[in-house]
Amino acid sequence: MSNTLEQLQLAEEKAAQLFEEIEKRSIIKAGSTEKQINTQVFELAEELFGIKKYWHKRIVRAGENTLHPYDENPPDLVVKEDDIVFLDFGPILEEWEADYGRTYVLGNDPTKKRLASDSERLWFVAQKHVLEHPEITGAELYNYCVQLAQEAGWEFGGPIAGHLIGHFPHEQLDGEEKTNYIHPENHVALRELDTSGQQRHWIIEIHLVDREKKIGSFFEQIAI
């Protein structure tokens, strides 16, 4: 294992611990606004790990806002009883980026529970596909994720299915080129080395939506 991958995985482990503590403290609850939850998570991350920096905007989405992809900024909603909520946080730990996304269902709605479960399940299907096809391009993986969503009875909700992850600030260094994303216009193999001859590492993200019911789910973490 490369030192870079090891550092990225250590950063992700801390992010996973943060999300576990979010659940333990019941931070995601009916009556709280998305912004209130966002602030509480920020304060918790600082309390637990001294995290103050994030390499992308912190996202808490509830209800119909779960339909919106990363780039959009929908109005702040109050979490309702029996709601669906997802979190997408990119903390920086000792200058290494993590990117972690999970979905939570309040209550026992079977459709919401299946939607949340499928975003996680399909993430592992997508990762397995990447490992079995080492020459896969960003466009090929994106199209595969779209196909997975459709086969499961959902729509793929994002314009990308993942992105590079690395030593902060990778986006500033690499810019906004399509080749930095698992994007339908990225025809470069994900395993192609970067301009410095180093291995690139990728986050896969699965965003599923049911537009009729106005709900979505999200799952992301490092894949390769």
mmCIF file of N, CA and C in Angstrom, residues 39-138:
data_model
loop_
_atom_site.group_PDB
_atom_site.id
_atom_site.type_symbol
_atom_site.label_atom_id
_atom_site.label_comp_id
_atom_site.label_asym_id
_atom_site.label_seq_id
_atom_site.Cartn_x
_atom_site.Cartn_y
_atom_site.Cartn_z
ATOM 1 N N THR A 39 -23.994 22.892 11.705
ATOM 2 C CA THR A 39 -23.210 23.564 12.743
ATOM 3 C C THR A 39 -22.827 22.610 13.863
ATOM 4 N N GLN A 40 -23.765 21.760 14.268
ATOM 5 C CA GLN A 40 -23.485 20.803 15.337
ATOM 6 C C GLN A 40 -22.399 19.808 14.924
ATOM 7 N N VAL A 41 -22.447 19.375 13.675
ATOM 8 C CA VAL A 41 -21.419 18.447 13.192
ATOM 9 C C VAL A 41 -20.063 19.146 13.137
ATOM 10 N N PHE A 42 -20.050 20.377 12.685
ATOM 11 C CA PHE A 42 -18.806 21.155 12.650
ATOM 12 C C PHE A 42 -18.208 21.258 14.052
ATOM 13 N N GLU A 43 -19.041 21.587 15.026
ATOM 14 C CA GLU A 43 -18.560 21.721 16.407
ATOM 15 C C GLU A 43 -18.101 20.377 16.965
ATOM 16 N N LEU A 44 -18.798 19.310 16.624
ATOM 17 C CA LEU A 44 -18.410 17.982 17.083
ATOM 18 C C LEU A 44 -17.066 17.564 16.497
ATOM 19 N N ALA A 45 -16.864 17.839 15.215
ATOM 20 C CA ALA A 45 -15.596 17.484 14.561
ATOM 21 C C ALA A 45 -14.425 18.217 15.193
ATOM 22 N N GLU A 46 -14.653 19.472 15.566
ATOM 23 C CA GLU A 46 -13.593 20.227 16.237
ATOM 24 C C GLU A 46 -13.344 19.664 17.637
ATOM 25 N N GLU A 47 -14.419 19.312 18.330
ATOM 26 C CA GLU A 47 -14.293 18.742 19.675
ATOM 27 C C GLU A 47 -13.520 17.419 19.665
ATOM 28 N N LEU A 48 -13.867 16.548 18.723
ATOM 29 C CA LEU A 48 -13.276 15.206 18.713
ATOM 30 C C LEU A 48 -11.871 15.169 18.134
ATOM 31 N N PHE A 49 -11.660 15.898 17.029
ATOM 32 C CA PHE A 49 -10.413 15.756 16.280
ATOM 33 C C PHE A 49 -9.706 17.073 15.982
ATOM 34 N N GLY A 50 -10.249 18.180 16.469
ATOM 35 C CA GLY A 50 -9.643 19.470 16.178
ATOM 36 C C GLY A 50 -9.806 19.902 14.736
ATOM 37 N N ILE A 51 -10.793 19.341 14.040
ATOM 38 C CA ILE A 51 -11.005 19.664 12.626
ATOM 39 C C ILE A 51 -11.663 21.025 12.487
ATOM 40 N N LYS A 52 -11.006 21.908 11.750
ATOM 41 C CA LYS A 52 -11.568 23.227 11.474
ATOM 42 C C LYS A 52 -11.671 23.509 9.975
ATOM 43 N N LYS A 53 -10.915 22.727 9.179
ATOM 44 C CA LYS A 53 -10.872 22.982 7.732
ATOM 45 C C LYS A 53 -11.593 21.878 6.969
ATOM 46 N N TYR A 54 -12.275 22.297 5.915
ATOM 47 C CA TYR A 54 -12.959 21.368 5.013
ATOM 48 C C TYR A 54 -12.607 21.782 3.595
ATOM 49 N N TRP A 55 -12.368 20.799 2.746
ATOM 50 C CA TRP A 55 -11.924 21.161 1.404
ATOM 51 C C TRP A 55 -13.093 21.380 0.451
ATOM 52 N N HIS A 56 -14.304 21.045 0.872
ATOM 53 C CA HIS A 56 -15.483 21.448 0.092
ATOM 54 C C HIS A 56 -16.594 21.816 1.070
ATOM 55 N N LYS A 57 -17.632 22.473 0.564
ATOM 56 C CA LYS A 57 -18.717 22.926 1.429
ATOM 57 C C LYS A 57 -19.352 21.724 2.133
ATOM 58 N N ARG A 58 -19.754 21.937 3.379
ATOM 59 C CA ARG A 58 -20.377 20.890 4.174
ATOM 60 C C ARG A 58 -21.855 20.811 3.799
ATOM 61 N N ILE A 59 -22.332 19.593 3.553
ATOM 62 C CA ILE A 59 -23.695 19.430 3.058
ATOM 63 C C ILE A 59 -24.526 18.589 4.013
ATOM 64 N N VAL A 60 -25.683 19.139 4.387
ATOM 65 C CA VAL A 60 -26.741 18.393 5.070
ATOM 66 C C VAL A 60 -27.998 18.617 4.249
ATOM 67 N N ARG A 61 -28.597 17.541 3.780
ATOM 68 C CA ARG A 61 -29.799 17.663 2.948
ATOM 69 C C ARG A 61 -30.895 16.775 3.517
ATOM 70 N N ALA A 62 -32.101 17.325 3.601
ATOM 71 C CA ALA A 62 -33.252 16.597 4.132
ATOM 72 C C ALA A 62 -34.422 16.680 3.161
ATOM 73 N N GLY A 63 -35.296 15.677 3.231
ATOM 74 C CA GLY A 63 -36.522 15.702 2.439
ATOM 75 C C GLY A 63 -36.262 15.909 0.964
ATOM 76 N N GLU A 64 -37.009 16.820 0.361
ATOM 77 C CA GLU A 64 -36.879 17.028 -1.081
ATOM 78 C C GLU A 64 -35.527 17.629 -1.463
ATOM 79 N N ASN A 65 -34.804 18.200 -0.510
ATOM 80 C CA ASN A 65 -33.462 18.696 -0.818
ATOM 81 C C ASN A 65 -32.493 17.573 -1.150
ATOM 82 N N THR A 66 -32.829 16.344 -0.773
ATOM 83 C CA THR A 66 -31.956 15.207 -1.100
ATOM 84 C C THR A 66 -31.951 14.903 -2.594
ATOM 85 N N LEU A 67 -32.822 15.553 -3.347
ATOM 86 C CA LEU A 67 -32.794 15.419 -4.811
ATOM 87 C C LEU A 67 -31.645 16.208 -5.421
ATOM 88 N N HIS A 68 -31.149 17.224 -4.715
ATOM 89 C CA HIS A 68 -30.210 18.172 -5.298
ATOM 90 C C HIS A 68 -28.775 17.653 -5.248
ATOM 91 N N PRO A 69 -28.051 17.742 -6.364
ATOM 92 C CA PRO A 69 -26.625 17.386 -6.364
ATOM 93 C C PRO A 69 -25.784 18.456 -5.681
ATOM 94 N N TYR A 70 -24.502 18.163 -5.554
ATOM 95 C CA TYR A 70 -23.560 18.987 -4.784
ATOM 96 C C TYR A 70 -23.591 20.460 -5.158
ATOM 97 N N ASP A 71 -23.577 20.783 -6.446
ATOM 98 C CA ASP A 71 -23.401 22.168 -6.879
ATOM 99 C C ASP A 71 -24.577 23.076 -6.536
ATOM 100 N N GLU A 72 -25.722 22.502 -6.258
ATOM 101 C CA GLU A 72 -26.900 23.321 -5.988
ATOM 102 C C GLU A 72 -26.947 23.720 -4.511
ATOM 103 N N ASN A 73 -27.657 24.806 -4.238
ATOM 104 C CA ASN A 73 -27.767 25.337 -2.874
ATOM 105 C C ASN A 73 -29.232 25.593 -2.542
ATOM 106 N N PRO A 74 -29.988 24.531 -2.271
ATOM 107 C CA PRO A 74 -31.418 24.702 -1.991
ATOM 108 C C PRO A 74 -31.643 25.397 -0.648
ATOM 109 N N PRO A 75 -32.845 25.934 -0.433
ATOM 110 C CA PRO A 75 -33.145 26.616 0.827
ATOM 111 C C PRO A 75 -33.103 25.660 2.018
ATOM 112 N N ASP A 76 -32.790 26.227 3.178
ATOM 113 C CA ASP A 76 -32.666 25.459 4.419
ATOM 114 C C ASP A 76 -34.016 24.851 4.802
ATOM 115 N N LEU A 77 -34.014 23.538 5.068
ATOM 116 C CA LEU A 77 -35.238 22.850 5.459
ATOM 117 C C LEU A 77 -35.161 22.366 6.899
ATOM 118 N N VAL A 78 -36.334 22.177 7.500
ATOM 119 C CA VAL A 78 -36.445 21.563 8.820
ATOM 120 C C VAL A 78 -36.634 20.063 8.618
ATOM 121 N N VAL A 79 -35.873 19.263 9.367
ATOM 122 C CA VAL A 79 -36.030 17.808 9.298
ATOM 123 C C VAL A 79 -37.379 17.428 9.915
ATOM 124 N N LYS A 80 -38.123 16.583 9.203
ATOM 125 C CA LYS A 80 -39.451 16.173 9.649
ATOM 126 C C LYS A 80 -39.406 14.766 10.244
ATOM 127 N N GLU A 81 -40.477 14.435 10.950
ATOM 128 C CA GLU A 81 -40.638 13.054 11.399
ATOM 129 C C GLU A 81 -40.694 12.155 10.158
ATOM 130 N N ASP A 82 -40.101 10.977 10.241
ATOM 131 C CA ASP A 82 -40.140 10.012 9.146
ATOM 132 C C ASP A 82 -39.427 10.537 7.890
ATOM 133 N N ASP A 83 -38.398 11.375 8.094
ATOM 134 C CA ASP A 83 -37.695 12.021 6.974
ATOM 135 C C ASP A 83 -36.498 11.194 6.530
ATOM 136 N N ILE A 84 -35.926 11.587 5.403
ATOM 137 C CA ILE A 84 -34.659 11.027 4.933
ATOM 138 C C ILE A 84 -33.653 12.177 4.849
ATOM 139 N N VAL A 85 -32.431 11.918 5.308
ATOM 140 C CA VAL A 85 -31.403 12.960 5.420
ATOM 141 C C VAL A 85 -30.075 12.385 4.970
ATOM 142 N N PHE A 86 -29.297 13.165 4.200
ATOM 143 C CA PHE A 86 -27.924 12.719 3.962
ATOM 144 C C PHE A 86 -26.928 13.812 4.290
ATOM 145 N N LEU A 87 -25.732 13.353 4.684
ATOM 146 C CA LEU A 87 -24.614 14.225 5.033
ATOM 147 C C LEU A 87 -23.465 13.951 4.088
ATOM 148 N N ASP A 88 -22.772 15.011 3.684
ATOM 149 C CA ASP A 88 -21.585 14.915 2.823
ATOM 150 C C ASP A 88 -20.556 15.898 3.362
ATOM 151 N N PHE A 89 -19.534 15.368 4.036
ATOM 152 C CA PHE A 89 -18.522 16.210 4.670
ATOM 153 C C PHE A 89 -17.136 15.850 4.141
ATOM 154 N N GLY A 90 -16.319 16.877 3.922
ATOM 155 C CA GLY A 90 -14.955 16.681 3.434
ATOM 156 C C GLY A 90 -13.926 17.263 4.375
ATOM 157 N N PRO A 91 -13.760 16.675 5.563
ATOM 158 C CA PRO A 91 -12.798 17.228 6.526
ATOM 159 C C PRO A 91 -11.353 17.048 6.090
ATOM 160 N N ILE A 92 -10.502 17.953 6.547
ATOM 161 C CA ILE A 92 -9.062 17.845 6.301
ATOM 162 C C ILE A 92 -8.401 17.458 7.620
ATOM 163 N N LEU A 93 -7.675 16.342 7.604
ATOM 164 C CA LEU A 93 -7.002 15.845 8.795
ATOM 165 C C LEU A 93 -5.515 15.773 8.525
ATOM 166 N N GLU A 94 -4.771 16.659 9.190
ATOM 167 C CA GLU A 94 -3.322 16.739 8.995
ATOM 168 C C GLU A 94 -2.971 16.883 7.519
ATOM 169 N N GLU A 95 -3.725 17.753 6.857
ATOM 170 C CA GLU A 95 -3.544 18.116 5.442
ATOM 171 C C GLU A 95 -3.926 17.007 4.464
ATOM 172 N N TRP A 96 -4.585 15.966 4.946
ATOM 173 C CA TRP A 96 -5.097 14.930 4.057
ATOM 174 C C TRP A 96 -6.615 15.021 4.007
ATOM 175 N N GLU A 97 -7.151 14.895 2.796
ATOM 176 C CA GLU A 97 -8.584 15.048 2.586
ATOM 177 C C GLU A 97 -9.325 13.739 2.845
ATOM 178 N N ALA A 98 -10.474 13.857 3.455
ATOM 179 C CA ALA A 98 -11.440 12.762 3.503
ATOM 180 C C ALA A 98 -12.703 13.254 2.800
ATOM 181 N N ASP A 99 -13.516 12.344 2.359
ATOM 182 C CA ASP A 99 -14.822 12.712 1.802
ATOM 183 C C ASP A 99 -15.767 11.563 2.106
ATOM 184 N N TYR A 100 -16.763 11.861 2.908
ATOM 185 C CA TYR A 100 -17.584 10.809 3.499
ATOM 186 C C TYR A 100 -19.041 11.207 3.416
ATOM 187 N N GLY A 101 -19.866 10.324 2.883
ATOM 188 C CA GLY A 101 -21.283 10.614 2.753
ATOM 189 C C GLY A 101 -22.130 9.433 3.181
ATOM 190 N N ARG A 102 -23.165 9.713 3.955
ATOM 191 C CA ARG A 102 -24.068 8.680 4.444
ATOM 192 C C ARG A 102 -25.500 9.211 4.474
ATOM 193 N N THR A 103 -26.451 8.263 4.414
ATOM 194 C CA THR A 103 -27.876 8.602 4.436
ATOM 195 C C THR A 103 -28.528 8.000 5.667
ATOM 196 N N TYR A 104 -29.453 8.753 6.248
ATOM 197 C CA TYR A 104 -30.151 8.335 7.467
ATOM 198 C C TYR A 104 -31.656 8.452 7.248
ATOM 199 N N VAL A 105 -32.376 7.455 7.751
ATOM 200 C CA VAL A 105 -33.830 7.469 7.649
ATOM 201 C C VAL A 105 -34.421 7.542 9.051
ATOM 202 N N LEU A 106 -35.243 8.567 9.275
ATOM 203 C CA LEU A 106 -35.966 8.691 10.535
ATOM 204 C C LEU A 106 -37.308 8.004 10.354
ATOM 205 N N GLY A 107 -37.591 7.020 11.156
ATOM 206 C CA GLY A 107 -38.841 6.285 10.987
ATOM 207 C C GLY A 107 -38.632 4.997 10.224
ATOM 208 N N ASN A 108 -39.725 4.445 9.726
ATOM 209 C CA ASN A 108 -39.691 3.095 9.134
ATOM 210 C C ASN A 108 -40.280 3.033 7.734
ATOM 211 N N ASP A 109 -40.264 4.141 7.009
ATOM 212 C CA ASP A 109 -40.786 4.128 5.646
ATOM 213 C C ASP A 109 -39.978 3.158 4.795
ATOM 214 N N PRO A 110 -40.607 2.117 4.229
ATOM 215 C CA PRO A 110 -39.852 1.083 3.508
ATOM 216 C C PRO A 110 -39.167 1.588 2.240
ATOM 217 N N THR A 111 -39.779 2.527 1.544
ATOM 218 C CA THR A 111 -39.166 3.057 0.321
ATOM 219 C C THR A 111 -37.907 3.848 0.654
ATOM 220 N N LYS A 112 -37.989 4.667 1.686
ATOM 221 C CA LYS A 112 -36.818 5.450 2.089
ATOM 222 C C LYS A 112 -35.706 4.539 2.585
ATOM 223 N N LYS A 113 -36.077 3.511 3.325
ATOM 224 C CA LYS A 113 -35.070 2.573 3.827
ATOM 225 C C LYS A 113 -34.398 1.834 2.677
ATOM 226 N N ARG A 114 -35.167 1.429 1.681
ATOM 227 C CA ARG A 114 -34.588 0.734 0.521
ATOM 228 C C ARG A 114 -33.712 1.674 -0.282
ATOM 229 N N LEU A 115 -34.148 2.914 -0.432
ATOM 230 C CA LEU A 115 -33.364 3.906 -1.162
ATOM 231 C C LEU A 115 -32.016 4.140 -0.481
ATOM 232 N N ALA A 116 -32.032 4.299 0.843
ATOM 233 C CA ALA A 116 -30.793 4.508 1.590
ATOM 234 C C ALA A 116 -29.892 3.278 1.490
ATOM 235 N N SER A 117 -30.481 2.115 1.636
ATOM 236 C CA SER A 117 -29.704 0.876 1.579
ATOM 237 C C SER A 117 -29.089 0.674 0.204
ATOM 238 N N ASP A 118 -29.832 1.016 -0.845
ATOM 239 C CA ASP A 118 -29.338 0.797 -2.203
ATOM 240 C C ASP A 118 -28.149 1.694 -2.533
ATOM 241 N N SER A 119 -28.106 2.907 -2.001
ATOM 242 C CA SER A 119 -26.958 3.766 -2.309
ATOM 243 C C SER A 119 -25.680 3.146 -1.758
ATOM 244 N N GLU A 120 -25.760 2.522 -0.595
ATOM 245 C CA GLU A 120 -24.591 1.831 -0.039
ATOM 246 C C GLU A 120 -24.294 0.550 -0.800
ATOM 247 N N ARG A 121 -25.316 -0.243 -1.068
ATOM 248 C CA ARG A 121 -25.119 -1.516 -1.772
ATOM 249 C C ARG A 121 -24.509 -1.307 -3.154
ATOM 250 N N LEU A 122 -25.022 -0.338 -3.882
ATOM 251 C CA LEU A 122 -24.523 -0.107 -5.236
ATOM 252 C C LEU A 122 -23.121 0.480 -5.230
ATOM 253 N N TRP A 123 -22.758 1.183 -4.158
ATOM 254 C CA TRP A 123 -21.375 1.658 -4.049
ATOM 255 C C TRP A 123 -20.409 0.480 -4.102
ATOM 256 N N PHE A 124 -20.697 -0.567 -3.364
ATOM 257 C CA PHE A 124 -19.809 -1.727 -3.328
ATOM 258 C C PHE A 124 -19.832 -2.495 -4.645
ATOM 259 N N VAL A 125 -20.967 -2.491 -5.326
ATOM 260 C CA VAL A 125 -21.026 -3.104 -6.665
ATOM 261 C C VAL A 125 -20.137 -2.316 -7.625
ATOM 262 N N ALA A 126 -20.206 -0.996 -7.558
ATOM 263 C CA ALA A 126 -19.383 -0.143 -8.425
ATOM 264 C C ALA A 126 -17.901 -0.313 -8.116
ATOM 265 N N GLN A 127 -17.553 -0.361 -6.843
ATOM 266 C CA GLN A 127 -16.145 -0.547 -6.481
ATOM 267 C C GLN A 127 -15.618 -1.884 -7.011
ATOM 268 N N LYS A 128 -16.411 -2.935 -6.860
ATOM 269 C CA LYS A 128 -16.011 -4.261 -7.355
ATOM 270 C C LYS A 128 -15.780 -4.221 -8.862
ATOM 271 N N HIS A 129 -16.651 -3.503 -9.573
ATOM 272 C CA HIS A 129 -16.527 -3.377 -11.020
ATOM 273 C C HIS A 129 -15.214 -2.692 -11.394
ATOM 274 N N VAL A 130 -14.857 -1.637 -10.647
ATOM 275 C CA VAL A 130 -13.607 -0.924 -10.904
ATOM 276 C C VAL A 130 -12.406 -1.842 -10.683
ATOM 277 N N LEU A 131 -12.422 -2.583 -9.600
ATOM 278 C CA LEU A 131 -11.299 -3.470 -9.286
ATOM 279 C C LEU A 131 -11.150 -4.579 -10.319
ATOM 280 N N GLU A 132 -12.261 -4.994 -10.891
ATOM 281 C CA GLU A 132 -12.237 -6.054 -11.899
ATOM 282 C C GLU A 132 -11.933 -5.532 -13.296
ATOM 283 N N HIS A 133 -11.992 -4.216 -13.476
ATOM 284 C CA HIS A 133 -11.728 -3.603 -14.792
ATOM 285 C C HIS A 133 -10.721 -2.472 -14.610
ATOM 286 N N PRO A 134 -9.457 -2.802 -14.425
ATOM 287 C CA PRO A 134 -8.440 -1.793 -14.093
ATOM 288 C C PRO A 134 -8.228 -0.715 -15.152
ATOM 289 N N GLU A 135 -8.682 -0.934 -16.382
ATOM 290 C CA GLU A 135 -8.516 0.073 -17.430
ATOM 291 C C GLU A 135 -9.731 0.974 -17.584
ATOM 292 N N ILE A 136 -10.688 0.864 -16.686
ATOM 293 C CA ILE A 136 -11.943 1.613 -16.825
ATOM 294 C C ILE A 136 -11.697 3.120 -16.785
ATOM 295 N N THR A 137 -12.428 3.837 -17.619
ATOM 296 C CA THR A 137 -12.336 5.300 -17.653
ATOM 297 C C THR A 137 -13.401 5.911 -16.754
ATOM 298 N N GLY A 138 -13.261 7.211 -16.505
ATOM 299 C CA GLY A 138 -14.266 7.911 -15.719
ATOM 300 C C GLY A 138 -15.637 7.841 -16.369
#
